[in-house]
PDB file of C-alpha atoms in Angstrom:
ATOM      1  CA  UNK A  26      69.445  61.830 -61.289  1.00 53.00           C
ATOM      2  CA  UNK A  27      68.540  60.861 -64.774  1.00 80.00           C
ATOM      3  CA  UNK A  28      71.776  62.200 -66.144  1.00 84.00           C
ATOM      4  CA  UNK A  29      71.336  60.931 -69.671  1.00 89.00           C
ATOM      5  CA  UNK A  30      67.997  62.747 -69.989  1.00 89.00           C
ATOM      6  CA  UNK A  31      69.651  65.957 -68.830  1.00 88.00           C
ATOM      7  CA  UNK A  32      72.532  65.496 -71.261  1.00 90.00           C
ATOM      8  CA  UNK A  33      70.137  64.762 -74.129  1.00 91.00           C
ATOM      9  CA  UNK A  34      67.927  67.751 -73.367  1.00 91.00           C
ATOM     10  CA  UNK A  35      71.004  69.942 -73.014  1.00 91.00           C
ATOM     11  CA  UNK A  36      72.460  68.886 -76.351  1.00 93.00           C
ATOM     12  CA  UNK A  37      69.136  69.307 -78.167  1.00 93.00           C
ATOM     13  CA  UNK A  38      68.707  72.698 -76.512  1.00 91.00           C
ATOM     14  CA  UNK A  39      72.175  73.837 -77.549  1.00 91.00           C
ATOM     15  CA  UNK A  40      71.562  72.744 -81.137  1.00 92.00           C
ATOM     16  CA  UNK A  41      68.201  74.506 -81.225  1.00 91.00           C
ATOM     17  CA  UNK A  42      69.669  77.641 -79.710  1.00 88.00           C
ATOM     18  CA  UNK A  43      72.538  77.731 -82.188  1.00 89.00           C
ATOM     19  CA  UNK A  44      70.200  77.183 -85.145  1.00 90.00           C
ATOM     20  CA  UNK A  45      67.794  79.856 -83.942  1.00 90.00           C
ATOM     21  CA  UNK A  46      70.606  82.300 -83.224  1.00 86.00           C
ATOM     22  CA  UNK A  47      71.320  82.451 -86.949  1.00 85.00           C
ATOM     23  CA  UNK A  48      67.713  83.323 -87.798  1.00 87.00           C
ATOM     24  CA  UNK A  49      66.229  85.229 -84.851  1.00 79.00           C
ATOM     25  CA  UNK A  50      68.086  85.885 -81.622  1.00 79.00           C
ATOM     26  CA  UNK A  51      64.846  86.367 -79.639  1.00 83.00           C
ATOM     27  CA  UNK A  52      63.813  82.774 -80.238  1.00 88.00           C
ATOM     28  CA  UNK A  53      67.292  81.557 -79.374  1.00 86.00           C
ATOM     29  CA  UNK A  54      66.989  83.137 -75.937  1.00 84.00           C
ATOM     30  CA  UNK A  55      63.582  81.509 -75.456  1.00 87.00           C
ATOM     31  CA  UNK A  56      64.983  78.135 -76.534  1.00 89.00           C
ATOM     32  CA  UNK A  57      67.771  78.498 -73.970  1.00 86.00           C
ATOM     33  CA  UNK A  58      65.314  79.377 -71.221  1.00 86.00           C
ATOM     34  CA  UNK A  59      63.028  76.476 -72.146  1.00 91.00           C
ATOM     35  CA  UNK A  60      65.953  74.043 -72.179  1.00 91.00           C
ATOM     36  CA  UNK A  61      67.060  75.248 -68.775  1.00 87.00           C
ATOM     37  CA  UNK A  62      63.529  74.911 -67.407  1.00 88.00           C
ATOM     38  CA  UNK A  63      63.233  71.311 -68.600  1.00 91.00           C
ATOM     39  CA  UNK A  64      66.614  70.443 -67.090  1.00 89.00           C
ATOM     40  CA  UNK A  65      65.575  72.122 -63.845  1.00 85.00           C
ATOM     41  CA  UNK A  66      62.343  70.114 -63.699  1.00 88.00           C
ATOM     42  CA  UNK A  67      64.188  66.826 -64.274  1.00 88.00           C
ATOM     43  CA  UNK A  68      66.741  67.699 -61.599  1.00 84.00           C
ATOM     44  CA  UNK A  69      64.066  68.715 -59.077  1.00 82.00           C
ATOM     45  CA  UNK A  70      62.183  65.462 -59.657  1.00 85.00           C
ATOM     46  CA  UNK A  71      65.372  63.592 -58.813  1.00 82.00           C
ATOM     47  CA  UNK A  72      65.834  65.608 -55.627  1.00 81.00           C
ATOM     48  CA  UNK A  73      62.446  64.741 -54.139  1.00 79.00           C
ATOM     49  CA  UNK A  74      63.602  61.286 -53.007  1.00 80.00           C
ATOM     50  CA  UNK A  75      66.720  62.704 -51.405  1.00 83.00           C
ATOM     51  CA  UNK A  76      64.714  65.299 -49.498  1.00 81.00           C
ATOM     52  CA  UNK A  77      62.416  62.579 -48.119  1.00 84.00           C
ATOM     53  CA  UNK A  78      65.445  60.585 -46.934  1.00 85.00           C
ATOM     54  CA  UNK A  79      67.022  63.654 -45.346  1.00 82.00           C
ATOM     55  CA  UNK A  80      63.752  64.456 -43.589  1.00 81.00           C
ATOM     56  CA  UNK A  81      63.660  60.917 -42.133  1.00 84.00           C
ATOM     57  CA  UNK A  82      67.251  61.352 -40.970  1.00 84.00           C
ATOM     58  CA  UNK A  83      66.391  64.653 -39.295  1.00 82.00           C
ATOM     59  CA  UNK A  84      63.468  62.982 -37.502  1.00 83.00           C
ATOM     60  CA  UNK A  85      65.790  60.260 -36.173  1.00 85.00           C
ATOM     61  CA  UNK A  86      68.424  62.684 -34.914  1.00 80.00           C
ATOM     62  CA  UNK A  87      66.024  65.034 -33.179  1.00 76.00           C
ATOM     63  CA  UNK A  88      67.221  68.139 -34.992  1.00 76.00           C
ATOM     64  CA  UNK A  89      64.584  70.872 -35.110  1.00 79.00           C
ATOM     65  CA  UNK A  90      62.592  70.439 -38.314  1.00 80.00           C
ATOM     66  CA  UNK A  91      62.322  74.223 -38.709  1.00 83.00           C
ATOM     67  CA  UNK A  92      66.096  74.451 -38.983  1.00 83.00           C
ATOM     68  CA  UNK A  93      66.093  71.694 -41.575  1.00 84.00           C
ATOM     69  CA  UNK A  94      63.368  73.503 -43.530  1.00 86.00           C
ATOM     70  CA  UNK A  95      65.404  76.720 -43.392  1.00 88.00           C
ATOM     71  CA  UNK A  96      68.443  74.850 -44.677  1.00 87.00           C
ATOM     72  CA  UNK A  97      66.464  73.447 -47.614  1.00 87.00           C
ATOM     73  CA  UNK A  98      65.124  76.919 -48.390  1.00 91.00           C
ATOM     74  CA  UNK A  99      68.648  78.321 -48.349  1.00 93.00           C
ATOM     75  CA  UNK A 100      69.849  75.691 -50.811  1.00 90.00           C
ATOM     76  CA  UNK A 101      66.803  76.267 -53.007  1.00 89.00           C
ATOM     77  CA  UNK A 102      67.265  80.022 -53.024  1.00 94.00           C
ATOM     78  CA  UNK A 103      70.904  79.570 -53.950  1.00 93.00           C
ATOM     79  CA  UNK A 104      70.088  77.327 -56.903  1.00 88.00           C
ATOM     80  CA  UNK A 105      67.169  79.404 -58.158  1.00 90.00           C
ATOM     81  CA  UNK A 106      69.044  82.696 -57.979  1.00 94.00           C
ATOM     82  CA  UNK A 107      72.085  81.173 -59.704  1.00 92.00           C
ATOM     83  CA  UNK A 108      69.838  79.808 -62.460  1.00 88.00           C
ATOM     84  CA  UNK A 109      68.068  83.150 -62.853  1.00 90.00           C
ATOM     85  CA  UNK A 110      71.361  85.040 -62.961  1.00 92.00           C
ATOM     86  CA  UNK A 111      72.581  82.652 -65.668  1.00 88.00           C
ATOM     87  CA  UNK A 112      69.417  83.191 -67.709  1.00 85.00           C
ATOM     88  CA  UNK A 113      69.897  86.946 -67.386  1.00 88.00           C
ATOM     89  CA  UNK A 114      73.508  86.628 -68.533  1.00 88.00           C
ATOM     90  CA  UNK A 115      72.421  84.499 -71.513  1.00 81.00           C
ATOM     91  CA  UNK A 116      69.936  87.227 -72.453  1.00 80.00           C
ATOM     92  CA  UNK A 117      72.740  89.844 -72.354  1.00 83.00           C
ATOM     93  CA  UNK A 118      71.392  91.343 -69.127  1.00 88.00           C
ATOM     94  CA  UNK A 119      74.257  90.399 -66.836  1.00 90.00           C
ATOM     95  CA  UNK A 120      73.769  93.473 -64.668  1.00 93.00           C
ATOM     96  CA  UNK A 121      70.230  92.362 -63.822  1.00 94.00           C
ATOM     97  CA  UNK A 122      71.573  88.880 -63.108  1.00 92.00           C
ATOM     98  CA  UNK A 123      74.084  90.288 -60.632  1.00 95.00           C
ATOM     99  CA  UNK A 124      71.296  92.138 -58.841  1.00 95.00           C
ATOM    100  CA  UNK A 125      69.224  88.949 -58.671  1.00 95.00           C
ATOM    101  CA  UNK A 126      72.213  87.128 -57.211  1.00 94.00           C
ATOM    102  CA  UNK A 127      72.694  89.908 -54.659  1.00 96.00           C
ATOM    103  CA  UNK A 128      69.027  89.715 -53.626  1.00 96.00           C
ATOM    104  CA  UNK A 129      69.404  85.947 -53.262  1.00 95.00           C
ATOM    105  CA  UNK A 130      72.413  86.415 -50.993  1.00 95.00           C
ATOM    106  CA  UNK A 131      70.421  88.767 -48.793  1.00 96.00           C
ATOM    107  CA  UNK A 132      67.560  86.252 -48.609  1.00 95.00           C
ATOM    108  CA  UNK A 133      70.023  83.499 -47.672  1.00 95.00           C
ATOM    109  CA  UNK A 134      71.533  85.697 -44.981  1.00 94.00           C
ATOM    110  CA  UNK A 135      68.107  86.380 -43.493  1.00 94.00           C
ATOM    111  CA  UNK A 136      67.186  82.701 -43.507  1.00 92.00           C
ATOM    112  CA  UNK A 137      70.529  81.739 -41.956  1.00 92.00           C
ATOM    113  CA  UNK A 138      70.034  83.887 -38.864  1.00 91.00           C
ATOM    114  CA  UNK A 139      67.899  81.298 -36.977  1.00 87.00           C
ATOM    115  CA  UNK A 140      70.470  78.619 -37.789  1.00 87.00           C
ATOM    116  CA  UNK A 141      73.285  80.776 -36.429  1.00 89.00           C
ATOM    117  CA  UNK A 142      71.217  81.518 -33.315  1.00 89.00           C
ATOM    118  CA  UNK A 143      70.590  77.802 -32.735  1.00 84.00           C
ATOM    119  CA  UNK A 144      74.290  77.087 -33.177  1.00 85.00           C
ATOM    120  CA  UNK A 145      75.223  79.789 -30.670  1.00 90.00           C
ATOM    121  CA  UNK A 146      72.683  78.379 -28.209  1.00 87.00           C
ATOM    122  CA  UNK A 147      74.296  74.938 -28.499  1.00 84.00           C
ATOM    123  CA  UNK A 148      77.767  76.403 -27.983  1.00 87.00           C
ATOM    124  CA  UNK A 149      76.529  78.371 -24.955  1.00 88.00           C
ATOM    125  CA  UNK A 150      75.109  75.179 -23.429  1.00 88.00           C
ATOM    126  CA  UNK A 151      78.439  73.406 -23.876  1.00 85.00           C
ATOM    127  CA  UNK A 152      80.383  76.189 -22.183  1.00 79.00           C
TER     128      UNK A 152
END
């Protein structure tokens, strides 16, 4: 990951947010959201290479690609809901953020069911 870009964007975003907080709190919230979005984009660009390597590894091992896709979706849902909950908390709407996090947990649970089923099938074959 391009860590120094993330650190630079984060520091500039914090400075902008603090300066705007003194003048107009609405713009400070927008500056925080924009900073988070830029950091998220940089981080996701760094992840694309890792995902390609993991996909090649899955192809070599013979693991079902649908299970791998479900696992990536679960990780993505976790990160996106955590980010959204943090944005809600920054905007003084923590209760909405908790509800977003709860909805994300339900989505993760639903996506994890095929993985649990596949795991139980493997255990049943071993027994």
